mmCIF file of C-alpha atoms and ligand atoms in Angstrom:
data_model
loop_
_atom_site.group_PDB
_atom_site.id
_atom_site.type_symbol
_atom_site.label_atom_id
_atom_site.label_comp_id
_atom_site.label_asym_id
_atom_site.label_seq_id
_atom_site.Cartn_x
_atom_site.Cartn_y
_atom_site.Cartn_z
ATOM 1 C CA UNK R 1 63.629 27.425 -9.284
ATOM 2 C CA UNK R 2 60.020 26.995 -8.208
ATOM 3 C CA UNK R 3 57.589 24.644 -9.867
ATOM 4 C CA UNK R 4 54.001 23.922 -8.967
ATOM 5 C CA UNK R 5 53.327 21.484 -6.137
ATOM 6 C CA UNK R 6 55.416 20.489 -3.158
ATOM 7 C CA UNK R 7 58.652 19.845 -4.996
ATOM 8 C CA UNK R 8 61.189 22.202 -6.479
ATOM 9 C CA UNK R 9 64.580 21.901 -8.099
ATOM 10 C CA UNK R 10 67.553 23.520 -6.444
ATOM 11 C CA UNK R 11 70.813 23.341 -8.425
ATOM 12 C CA UNK R 12 69.319 20.501 -10.439
ATOM 13 C CA UNK R 13 68.378 18.391 -7.395
ATOM 14 C CA UNK R 14 64.760 17.713 -6.518
ATOM 15 C CA UNK R 15 63.664 18.895 -3.075
ATOM 16 C CA UNK R 16 60.295 18.213 -1.468
ATOM 17 C CA UNK R 17 59.319 21.224 0.581
ATOM 18 C CA UNK R 18 57.116 21.568 3.643
ATOM 19 C CA UNK R 19 57.062 25.340 3.772
ATOM 20 C CA UNK R 20 54.132 26.465 1.638
ATOM 21 C CA UNK R 21 50.754 27.789 2.736
ATOM 22 C CA UNK R 22 49.133 26.684 -0.521
ATOM 23 C CA UNK R 23 47.278 24.131 1.614
ATOM 24 C CA UNK R 24 44.749 22.995 -0.984
ATOM 25 C CA UNK R 25 47.093 23.083 -3.975
ATOM 26 C CA UNK R 26 45.043 25.820 -5.650
ATOM 27 C CA UNK R 27 47.888 28.175 -6.624
ATOM 28 C CA UNK R 28 48.542 26.078 -9.727
ATOM 29 C CA UNK R 29 45.047 24.682 -10.277
ATOM 30 C CA UNK R 30 44.183 24.836 -14.010
ATOM 31 C CA UNK R 31 40.811 26.467 -13.260
ATOM 32 C CA UNK R 32 42.448 29.218 -11.230
ATOM 33 C CA UNK R 33 45.080 29.779 -13.900
ATOM 34 C CA UNK R 34 42.411 29.964 -16.609
ATOM 35 C CA UNK R 35 40.413 32.500 -14.583
ATOM 36 C CA UNK R 36 43.514 34.671 -14.177
ATOM 37 C CA UNK R 37 44.347 34.512 -17.890
ATOM 38 C CA UNK R 38 40.789 35.404 -18.907
ATOM 39 C CA UNK R 39 40.677 38.335 -16.474
ATOM 40 C CA UNK R 40 44.049 39.684 -17.637
ATOM 41 C CA UNK R 41 42.747 39.457 -21.182
ATOM 42 C CA UNK R 42 39.656 41.456 -20.305
ATOM 43 C CA UNK R 43 40.982 43.953 -17.738
ATOM 44 C CA UNK R 44 44.744 44.017 -18.181
ATOM 45 C CA UNK R 45 47.000 43.518 -15.190
ATOM 46 C CA UNK R 46 47.238 46.387 -12.688
ATOM 47 C CA UNK R 47 44.480 47.616 -10.391
ATOM 48 C CA UNK R 48 45.114 51.189 -11.561
ATOM 49 C CA UNK R 49 43.924 53.128 -8.526
ATOM 50 C CA UNK R 50 42.432 52.916 -5.072
ATOM 51 C CA UNK R 51 39.126 51.052 -4.792
ATOM 52 C CA UNK R 52 37.473 54.351 -3.879
ATOM 53 C CA UNK R 53 38.573 55.967 -7.148
ATOM 54 C CA UNK R 54 38.356 53.414 -9.969
ATOM 55 C CA UNK R 55 40.019 50.263 -8.648
ATOM 56 C CA UNK R 56 36.827 48.558 -7.486
ATOM 57 C CA UNK R 57 35.688 46.602 -10.538
ATOM 58 C CA UNK R 58 32.715 44.328 -11.158
ATOM 59 C CA UNK R 59 34.989 41.377 -10.371
ATOM 60 C CA UNK R 60 35.847 42.807 -6.942
ATOM 61 C CA UNK R 61 32.167 43.450 -6.308
ATOM 62 C CA UNK R 62 31.250 39.910 -7.298
ATOM 63 C CA UNK R 63 34.038 38.518 -5.099
ATOM 64 C CA UNK R 64 32.836 40.548 -2.105
ATOM 65 C CA UNK R 65 29.273 39.360 -2.684
ATOM 66 C CA UNK R 66 30.443 35.742 -2.906
ATOM 67 C CA UNK R 67 32.684 36.022 0.148
ATOM 68 C CA UNK R 68 29.792 37.423 2.184
ATOM 69 C CA UNK R 69 27.555 34.566 1.018
ATOM 70 C CA UNK R 70 30.311 32.066 1.849
ATOM 71 C CA UNK R 71 30.808 33.524 5.321
ATOM 72 C CA UNK R 72 27.079 33.958 5.916
ATOM 73 C CA UNK R 73 27.510 37.663 6.655
ATOM 74 C CA UNK R 74 25.787 40.762 5.274
ATOM 75 C CA UNK R 75 28.893 42.045 3.561
ATOM 76 C CA UNK R 76 32.597 41.589 2.912
ATOM 77 C CA UNK R 77 35.481 43.817 1.874
ATOM 78 C CA UNK R 78 38.587 42.832 -0.100
ATOM 79 C CA UNK R 79 41.972 44.281 0.869
ATOM 80 C CA UNK R 80 45.266 44.125 -1.064
ATOM 81 C CA UNK R 81 46.624 41.613 1.479
ATOM 82 C CA UNK R 82 45.727 39.819 4.684
ATOM 83 C CA UNK R 83 48.270 41.982 6.469
ATOM 84 C CA UNK R 84 46.482 45.126 5.280
ATOM 85 C CA UNK R 85 43.089 43.669 6.268
ATOM 86 C CA UNK R 86 44.243 42.995 9.836
ATOM 87 C CA UNK R 87 46.234 46.171 10.393
ATOM 88 C CA UNK R 88 43.547 48.294 8.753
ATOM 89 C CA UNK R 89 40.608 46.748 10.564
ATOM 90 C CA UNK R 90 42.040 46.747 14.083
ATOM 91 C CA UNK R 91 43.209 50.355 13.772
ATOM 92 C CA UNK R 92 39.809 51.394 12.381
ATOM 93 C CA UNK R 93 37.829 49.781 15.189
ATOM 94 C CA UNK R 94 39.609 51.166 18.249
ATOM 95 C CA UNK R 95 41.566 54.295 19.097
ATOM 96 C CA UNK R 96 42.761 56.467 21.956
ATOM 97 C CA UNK R 97 40.839 55.697 25.145
ATOM 98 C CA UNK R 98 39.873 52.198 23.990
ATOM 99 C CA UNK R 99 41.361 48.856 24.999
ATOM 100 C CA UNK R 100 42.587 46.156 22.635
ATOM 101 C CA UNK R 101 43.318 42.679 23.985
ATOM 102 C CA UNK R 102 45.660 40.501 21.988
ATOM 103 C CA UNK R 103 46.961 36.938 22.293
ATOM 104 C CA UNK R 104 50.738 37.002 22.726
ATOM 105 C CA UNK R 105 51.268 34.694 19.762
ATOM 106 C CA UNK R 106 49.077 36.639 17.348
ATOM 107 C CA UNK R 107 50.351 37.362 13.861
ATOM 108 C CA UNK R 108 52.488 40.483 13.352
ATOM 109 C CA UNK R 109 49.734 42.150 11.310
ATOM 110 C CA UNK R 110 47.304 42.048 14.241
ATOM 111 C CA UNK R 111 49.963 43.379 16.589
ATOM 112 C CA UNK R 112 50.833 46.201 14.185
ATOM 113 C CA UNK R 113 47.117 47.020 13.946
ATOM 114 C CA UNK R 114 47.003 47.255 17.751
ATOM 115 C CA UNK R 115 50.000 49.594 17.810
ATOM 116 C CA UNK R 116 48.673 51.758 14.992
ATOM 117 C CA UNK R 117 45.314 52.115 16.691
ATOM 118 C CA UNK R 118 46.768 54.046 19.683
ATOM 119 C CA UNK R 119 44.428 52.086 21.913
ATOM 120 C CA UNK R 120 45.699 50.696 25.207
ATOM 121 C CA UNK R 121 47.254 47.359 24.146
ATOM 122 C CA UNK R 122 46.999 44.458 26.597
ATOM 123 C CA UNK R 123 48.646 41.184 25.611
ATOM 124 C CA UNK R 124 47.501 37.982 27.302
ATOM 125 C CA UNK R 125 49.444 34.693 27.474
ATOM 126 C CA UNK R 126 48.854 32.434 24.487
ATOM 127 C CA UNK R 127 45.385 30.860 24.535
ATOM 128 C CA UNK R 128 44.864 31.808 28.174
ATOM 129 C CA UNK R 129 41.280 33.107 28.262
ATOM 130 C CA UNK R 130 41.275 33.073 32.073
ATOM 131 C CA UNK R 131 44.146 35.567 32.072
ATOM 132 C CA UNK R 132 42.228 37.587 29.481
ATOM 133 C CA UNK R 133 39.192 37.660 31.734
ATOM 134 C CA UNK R 134 41.253 39.192 34.534
ATOM 135 C CA UNK R 135 42.497 41.901 32.170
ATOM 136 C CA UNK R 136 38.977 42.661 30.966
ATOM 137 C CA UNK R 137 37.706 42.787 34.525
ATOM 138 C CA UNK R 138 40.308 45.269 35.705
ATOM 139 C CA UNK R 139 40.173 47.587 32.725
ATOM 140 C CA UNK R 140 36.716 49.010 33.055
ATOM 141 C CA UNK R 141 37.623 52.576 32.090
ATOM 142 C CA UNK R 142 38.035 51.796 28.384
ATOM 143 C CA UNK R 143 35.471 53.369 26.124
ATOM 144 C CA UNK R 144 35.422 50.440 23.716
ATOM 145 C CA UNK R 145 37.127 47.079 23.958
ATOM 146 C CA UNK R 146 38.278 44.780 21.191
ATOM 147 C CA UNK R 147 39.604 41.237 21.552
ATOM 148 C CA UNK R 148 41.765 40.074 18.625
ATOM 149 C CA UNK R 149 43.100 36.584 17.938
ATOM 150 C CA UNK R 150 44.364 34.269 15.240
ATOM 151 C CA UNK R 151 41.923 31.361 14.980
ATOM 152 C CA UNK R 152 44.696 28.945 13.937
ATOM 153 C CA UNK R 153 48.115 30.062 15.136
ATOM 154 C CA UNK R 154 50.716 30.222 12.423
ATOM 155 C CA UNK R 155 53.671 28.887 14.420
ATOM 156 C CA UNK R 156 51.988 26.646 17.026
ATOM 157 C CA UNK R 157 49.360 25.135 14.718
ATOM 158 C CA UNK R 158 46.859 25.154 17.573
ATOM 159 C CA UNK R 159 43.342 26.579 17.708
ATOM 160 C CA UNK R 160 42.181 29.590 19.703
ATOM 161 C CA UNK R 161 39.517 28.930 22.384
ATOM 162 C CA UNK R 162 36.902 30.773 20.325
ATOM 163 C CA UNK R 163 33.887 29.641 22.369
ATOM 164 C CA UNK R 164 35.397 30.995 25.577
ATOM 165 C CA UNK R 165 36.505 34.179 23.840
ATOM 166 C CA UNK R 166 32.985 34.726 22.472
ATOM 167 C CA UNK R 167 31.600 34.202 25.998
ATOM 168 C CA UNK R 168 34.028 36.793 27.379
ATOM 169 C CA UNK R 169 33.193 39.230 24.581
ATOM 170 C CA UNK R 170 29.509 38.916 25.544
ATOM 171 C CA UNK R 171 30.121 39.213 29.256
ATOM 172 C CA UNK R 172 32.438 42.229 29.050
ATOM 173 C CA UNK R 173 30.770 43.947 26.088
ATOM 174 C CA UNK R 174 33.830 43.665 23.893
ATOM 175 C CA UNK R 175 34.056 43.300 20.129
ATOM 176 C CA UNK R 176 35.723 40.127 18.898
ATOM 177 C CA UNK R 177 37.895 39.969 15.779
ATOM 178 C CA UNK R 178 39.356 36.693 14.556
ATOM 179 C CA UNK R 179 41.934 36.113 11.857
ATOM 180 C CA UNK R 180 41.267 32.893 9.960
ATOM 181 C CA UNK R 181 44.325 33.272 7.680
ATOM 182 C CA UNK R 182 45.477 29.651 8.007
ATOM 183 C CA UNK R 183 42.013 28.176 8.489
ATOM 184 C CA UNK R 184 39.905 29.559 5.642
ATOM 185 C CA UNK R 185 39.389 26.721 3.158
ATOM 186 C CA UNK R 186 40.831 24.144 5.558
ATOM 187 C CA UNK R 187 38.702 24.011 8.716
ATOM 188 C CA UNK R 188 34.933 23.685 9.120
ATOM 189 C CA UNK R 189 32.543 21.494 7.148
ATOM 190 C CA UNK R 190 32.093 24.290 4.602
ATOM 191 C CA UNK R 191 35.717 25.433 4.706
ATOM 192 C CA UNK R 192 34.874 28.668 6.516
ATOM 193 C CA UNK R 193 37.469 28.200 9.210
ATOM 194 C CA UNK R 194 37.869 27.395 12.885
ATOM 195 C CA UNK R 195 34.801 29.434 13.891
ATOM 196 C CA UNK R 196 32.661 27.158 11.746
ATOM 197 C CA UNK R 197 34.542 24.089 13.001
ATOM 198 C CA UNK R 198 33.744 25.073 16.611
ATOM 199 C CA UNK R 199 30.183 26.163 15.790
ATOM 200 C CA UNK R 200 30.627 29.793 16.875
ATOM 201 C CA UNK R 201 30.834 31.669 13.554
ATOM 202 C CA UNK R 202 27.591 33.549 14.183
ATOM 203 C CA UNK R 203 28.914 34.862 17.471
ATOM 204 C CA UNK R 204 31.972 36.481 15.902
ATOM 205 C CA UNK R 205 31.163 39.853 14.343
ATOM 206 C CA UNK R 206 34.526 40.601 12.678
ATOM 207 C CA UNK R 207 36.112 37.817 10.632
ATOM 208 C CA UNK R 208 39.314 38.347 8.675
ATOM 209 C CA UNK R 209 40.625 35.901 6.111
ATOM 210 C CA UNK R 210 43.314 35.815 3.479
ATOM 211 C CA UNK R 211 43.154 34.842 -0.182
ATOM 212 C CA UNK R 212 46.875 34.070 -0.170
ATOM 213 C CA UNK R 213 47.048 30.776 1.709
ATOM 214 C CA UNK R 214 44.545 27.952 1.110
ATOM 215 C CA UNK R 215 42.919 30.131 -1.574
ATOM 216 C CA UNK R 216 46.206 30.050 -3.457
ATOM 217 C CA UNK R 217 46.274 33.692 -4.594
ATOM 218 C CA UNK R 218 46.756 37.113 -3.114
ATOM 219 C CA UNK R 219 44.613 39.518 -1.076
ATOM 220 C CA UNK R 220 42.790 39.650 2.234
ATOM 221 C CA UNK R 221 39.195 40.144 3.256
ATOM 222 C CA UNK R 222 36.949 41.089 6.151
ATOM 223 C CA UNK R 223 33.436 39.655 6.542
ATOM 224 C CA UNK R 224 30.781 41.088 8.835
ATOM 225 C CA UNK R 225 27.763 43.374 9.041
ATOM 226 C CA UNK R 226 27.041 46.046 6.447
ATOM 227 C CA UNK R 227 27.644 48.606 9.174
ATOM 228 C CA UNK R 228 31.132 47.206 9.817
ATOM 229 C CA UNK R 229 32.025 47.146 6.136
ATOM 230 C CA UNK R 230 30.753 50.712 5.568
ATOM 231 C CA UNK R 231 32.848 51.821 8.535
ATOM 232 C CA UNK R 232 35.965 50.162 7.118
ATOM 233 C CA UNK R 233 35.454 51.672 3.665
ATOM 234 C CA UNK R 234 35.610 55.075 5.337
ATOM 235 C CA UNK R 235 38.184 54.388 8.038
ATOM 236 C CA UNK R 236 40.575 51.584 7.099
ATOM 237 C CA UNK R 237 43.585 53.426 5.736
ATOM 238 C CA UNK R 238 45.230 50.444 3.977
ATOM 239 C CA UNK R 239 41.961 50.022 2.055
ATOM 240 C CA UNK R 240 41.582 53.689 1.182
ATOM 241 C CA UNK R 241 45.185 54.548 0.383
ATOM 242 C CA UNK R 242 46.440 51.423 -1.378
ATOM 243 C CA UNK R 243 45.896 50.523 -5.020
ATOM 244 C CA UNK R 244 43.159 47.950 -5.462
ATOM 245 C CA UNK R 245 44.318 44.391 -6.037
ATOM 246 C CA UNK R 246 44.365 43.460 -9.747
ATOM 247 C CA UNK R 247 40.981 42.319 -11.112
ATOM 248 C CA UNK R 248 42.748 39.077 -12.091
ATOM 249 C CA UNK R 249 43.540 38.450 -8.406
ATOM 250 C CA UNK R 250 39.840 38.809 -7.610
ATOM 251 C CA UNK R 251 38.974 36.474 -10.496
ATOM 252 C CA UNK R 252 41.469 33.913 -9.169
ATOM 253 C CA UNK R 253 39.878 34.139 -5.718
ATOM 254 C CA UNK R 254 36.411 33.600 -7.209
ATOM 255 C CA UNK R 255 37.629 30.448 -8.951
ATOM 256 C CA UNK R 256 39.369 29.234 -5.785
ATOM 257 C CA UNK R 257 36.316 29.927 -3.654
ATOM 258 C CA UNK R 258 34.216 27.831 -5.990
ATOM 259 C CA UNK R 259 36.654 24.922 -5.629
ATOM 260 C CA UNK R 260 36.678 25.290 -1.834
ATOM 261 C CA UNK R 261 32.875 25.048 -1.883
ATOM 262 C CA UNK R 262 32.639 22.224 -4.416
ATOM 263 C CA UNK R 263 35.517 19.992 -3.313
ATOM 264 C CA UNK R 264 35.421 19.428 0.455
ATOM 265 C CA UNK R 265 37.558 16.286 -0.049
ATOM 266 C CA UNK R 266 40.620 18.479 -0.344
ATOM 267 C CA UNK R 267 40.341 19.720 3.225
ATOM 268 C CA UNK R 268 39.218 16.421 4.755
ATOM 269 C CA UNK R 269 42.081 14.594 3.053
ATOM 270 C CA UNK R 270 44.574 17.213 4.214
ATOM 271 C CA UNK R 271 43.349 17.220 7.810
ATOM 272 C CA UNK R 272 43.270 13.401 7.857
ATOM 273 C CA UNK R 273 46.888 13.183 6.678
ATOM 274 C CA UNK R 274 47.918 15.919 9.121
ATOM 275 C CA UNK R 275 46.351 13.990 12.019
ATOM 276 C CA UNK R 276 48.236 10.848 10.970
ATOM 277 C CA UNK R 277 51.508 12.740 10.683
ATOM 278 C CA UNK R 278 51.064 14.272 14.141
ATOM 279 C CA UNK R 279 50.389 10.815 15.553
ATOM 280 C CA UNK R 280 53.508 9.335 13.962
ATOM 281 C CA UNK R 281 55.708 12.162 15.226
ATOM 282 C CA UNK R 282 54.386 11.823 18.775
ATOM 283 C CA UNK R 283 54.887 8.036 18.625
ATOM 284 C CA UNK R 284 58.484 8.736 17.638
ATOM 285 C CA UNK R 285 58.962 10.830 20.757
ATOM 286 C CA UNK R 286 58.719 14.361 19.320
ATOM 287 C CA UNK R 287 57.137 17.328 21.038
ATOM 288 C CA UNK R 288 54.628 18.932 18.658
ATOM 289 C CA UNK R 289 53.203 21.303 21.237
ATOM 290 C CA UNK R 290 49.442 21.692 20.938
ATOM 291 C CA UNK R 291 49.283 21.384 17.175
ATOM 292 C CA UNK R 292 45.831 20.346 15.984
ATOM 293 C CA UNK R 293 46.148 21.234 12.324
ATOM 294 C CA UNK R 294 48.169 21.056 9.110
ATOM 295 C CA UNK R 295 50.797 23.283 10.775
ATOM 296 C CA UNK R 296 53.000 21.027 12.860
ATOM 297 C CA UNK R 297 55.976 22.386 14.805
ATOM 298 C CA UNK R 298 58.581 19.942 16.048
ATOM 299 C CA UNK R 299 59.738 21.786 19.131
ATOM 300 C CA UNK R 300 63.413 21.115 19.847
ATOM 301 C CA UNK R 301 64.141 24.189 21.982
ATOM 302 C CA UNK R 302 67.778 24.831 21.071
ATOM 303 C CA UNK R 303 68.052 26.970 17.902
ATOM 304 C CA UNK R 304 71.330 25.307 16.855
ATOM 305 C CA UNK R 305 69.731 21.901 17.023
ATOM 306 C CA UNK R 306 66.779 23.101 14.934
ATOM 307 C CA UNK R 307 69.154 24.391 12.267
ATOM 308 C CA UNK R 308 71.188 21.166 12.364
ATOM 309 C CA UNK R 309 68.063 19.039 11.899
ATOM 310 C CA UNK R 310 66.909 21.232 9.027
ATOM 311 C CA UNK R 311 70.323 20.862 7.338
ATOM 312 C CA UNK R 312 70.278 17.120 7.769
ATOM 313 C CA UNK R 313 66.796 16.902 6.213
ATOM 314 C CA UNK R 314 67.911 19.200 3.445
ATOM 315 C CA UNK R 315 70.754 16.813 2.568
ATOM 316 C CA UNK R 316 68.089 14.137 2.197
ATOM 317 C CA UNK R 317 66.093 16.227 -0.258
ATOM 318 C CA UNK R 318 63.543 17.550 2.222
ATOM 319 C CA UNK R 319 63.065 21.218 3.036
ATOM 320 C CA UNK R 320 61.548 21.993 6.443
ATOM 321 C CA UNK R 321 62.232 25.512 7.742
ATOM 322 C CA UNK R 322 63.868 25.937 11.161
ATOM 323 C CA UNK R 323 62.085 28.674 13.104
ATOM 324 C CA UNK R 324 64.040 30.497 15.782
ATOM 325 C CA UNK R 325 63.475 33.357 18.224
ATOM 326 C CA UNK R 326 62.245 36.068 17.892
ATOM 327 C CA UNK R 327 59.680 34.480 15.522
ATOM 328 C CA UNK R 328 58.971 31.996 18.349
ATOM 329 C CA UNK R 329 59.636 32.603 22.077
ATOM 330 C CA UNK R 330 63.084 31.835 23.560
ATOM 331 C CA UNK R 331 63.588 28.112 24.094
ATOM 332 C CA UNK R 332 60.896 27.226 21.549
ATOM 333 C CA UNK R 333 62.980 26.847 18.384
ATOM 334 C CA UNK R 334 61.325 24.346 16.092
ATOM 335 C CA UNK R 335 61.110 22.783 12.692
ATOM 336 C CA UNK R 336 57.843 23.952 11.223
ATOM 337 C CA UNK R 337 56.082 21.490 8.948
ATOM 338 C CA UNK R 338 53.413 22.973 6.735
ATOM 339 C CA UNK R 339 51.435 20.144 5.185
ATOM 340 C CA UNK R 340 49.401 20.545 2.003
ATOM 341 C CA UNK R 341 47.025 18.234 0.187
ATOM 342 C CA UNK R 342 49.612 17.985 -2.602
ATOM 343 C CA UNK R 343 51.960 16.041 -0.299
ATOM 344 C CA UNK R 344 51.430 12.376 -1.125
ATOM 345 C CA UNK R 345 51.407 9.696 1.591
ATOM 346 C CA UNK R 346 54.782 8.566 0.185
ATOM 347 C CA UNK R 347 56.281 12.024 0.642
ATOM 348 C CA UNK R 348 54.960 12.160 4.201
ATOM 349 C CA UNK R 349 56.385 8.699 4.850
ATOM 350 C CA UNK R 350 59.784 9.882 3.601
ATOM 351 C CA UNK R 351 59.628 12.855 5.952
ATOM 352 C CA UNK R 352 58.727 10.733 8.993
ATOM 353 C CA UNK R 353 61.561 8.315 8.209
ATOM 354 C CA UNK R 354 64.091 11.114 7.742
ATOM 355 C CA UNK R 355 63.120 12.827 10.991
ATOM 356 C CA UNK R 356 63.401 9.542 12.849
ATOM 357 C CA UNK R 357 63.146 9.233 16.613
ATOM 358 C CA UNK R 358 63.860 12.001 19.093
HETATM 359 C C1 LIG V 401 49.921 35.186 6.501
HETATM 360 C C2 LIG V 401 49.116 35.741 7.585
HETATM 361 C C3 LIG V 401 48.511 36.990 7.457
HETATM 362 C C4 LIG V 401 48.786 37.902 6.295
HETATM 363 O O1 LIG V 401 48.184 37.470 5.131
HETATM 364 P P1 LIG V 401 48.780 37.939 3.712
HETATM 365 O O2 LIG V 401 47.624 37.777 2.795
HETATM 366 O O3 LIG V 401 49.919 37.036 3.414
HETATM 367 O O4 LIG V 401 49.216 39.361 3.862
HETATM 368 C C5 LIG V 401 47.678 37.412 8.459
HETATM 369 N N1 LIG V 401 47.464 36.661 9.559
HETATM 370 C C6 LIG V 401 48.051 35.463 9.724
HETATM 371 C C7 LIG V 401 47.764 34.670 10.943
HETATM 372 C C8 LIG V 401 48.904 34.971 8.749
HETATM 373 O O5 LIG V 401 49.513 33.806 8.942
#
């Protein structure tokens, strides 16, 4: 039985969970709920048809205008999900005879986009831009090249080396696509993501985000030039052949976007608490990899041990998912903590105490 916020009741017992991507607590924000209710009242529920037929309403148009303004780009396009945005965009940008270069730890939706594209797929070791450079150097026969990366990795909680990747994209005349799914609303002084945080947003022509994590709703989006967006409207099959997201989902995203812009305290508080939690865990002898965010893996290696730790926490009223191969590489089984601003310092304290020393 799910309730709003980081606690839920299972068989009548309260459990605090650390497994939600509702980082800013917006999924149950009264303003978001009110926006949804008003939109359902006005438009009904379902999207009705593809955006190219009738599904693209005034609310979608307003959301795309606001997302473009937020991202500082000419245009933006809303997809039914972040998965569709990634898979649709990658496969629309490259094809047979092109090269697509992908970080080994990228999200499944980027990888599926690479496969769907029929381009030559080259995976480089996680975060290793030097290895990427060698691949780019050797593969000069590609017609077009595209580098794709998560900006904040969903299992490792670390940041992509976006400055170096932008340099490589310049040097080797490649396009660069980043997926800010876990970073939109959380990173950067304006909440625009890791690219803003690292000061390279303007150098990244294709920026994907999701409305389903910190924005607390559902849907994905791409921000970039008008030329890019026009191309996607004509080429991105998940955009063309999927029913538009409900107008109420777009209305929810508009309300959430406004909160992201107006209430920067949410992200600074969250990132401050995440930094403290990482520090405590390291002090207690745990390996948290290269986490630099609200996603904090406790790497234990052995999958059985990860499951055992998760069960022990669960008995103490704390839910932290154990993540095992193939979701993470062999030997990298972990407990994955997903921190949100709705976790109070007391809840975090309880978690640290329950996890104890390594
Ligand atoms: C969750 C996620 C997506 C997909 O977003 P949805 O809106 O849930 O479909 C894409 N990329 C990354 C890195 C994600 O973590």
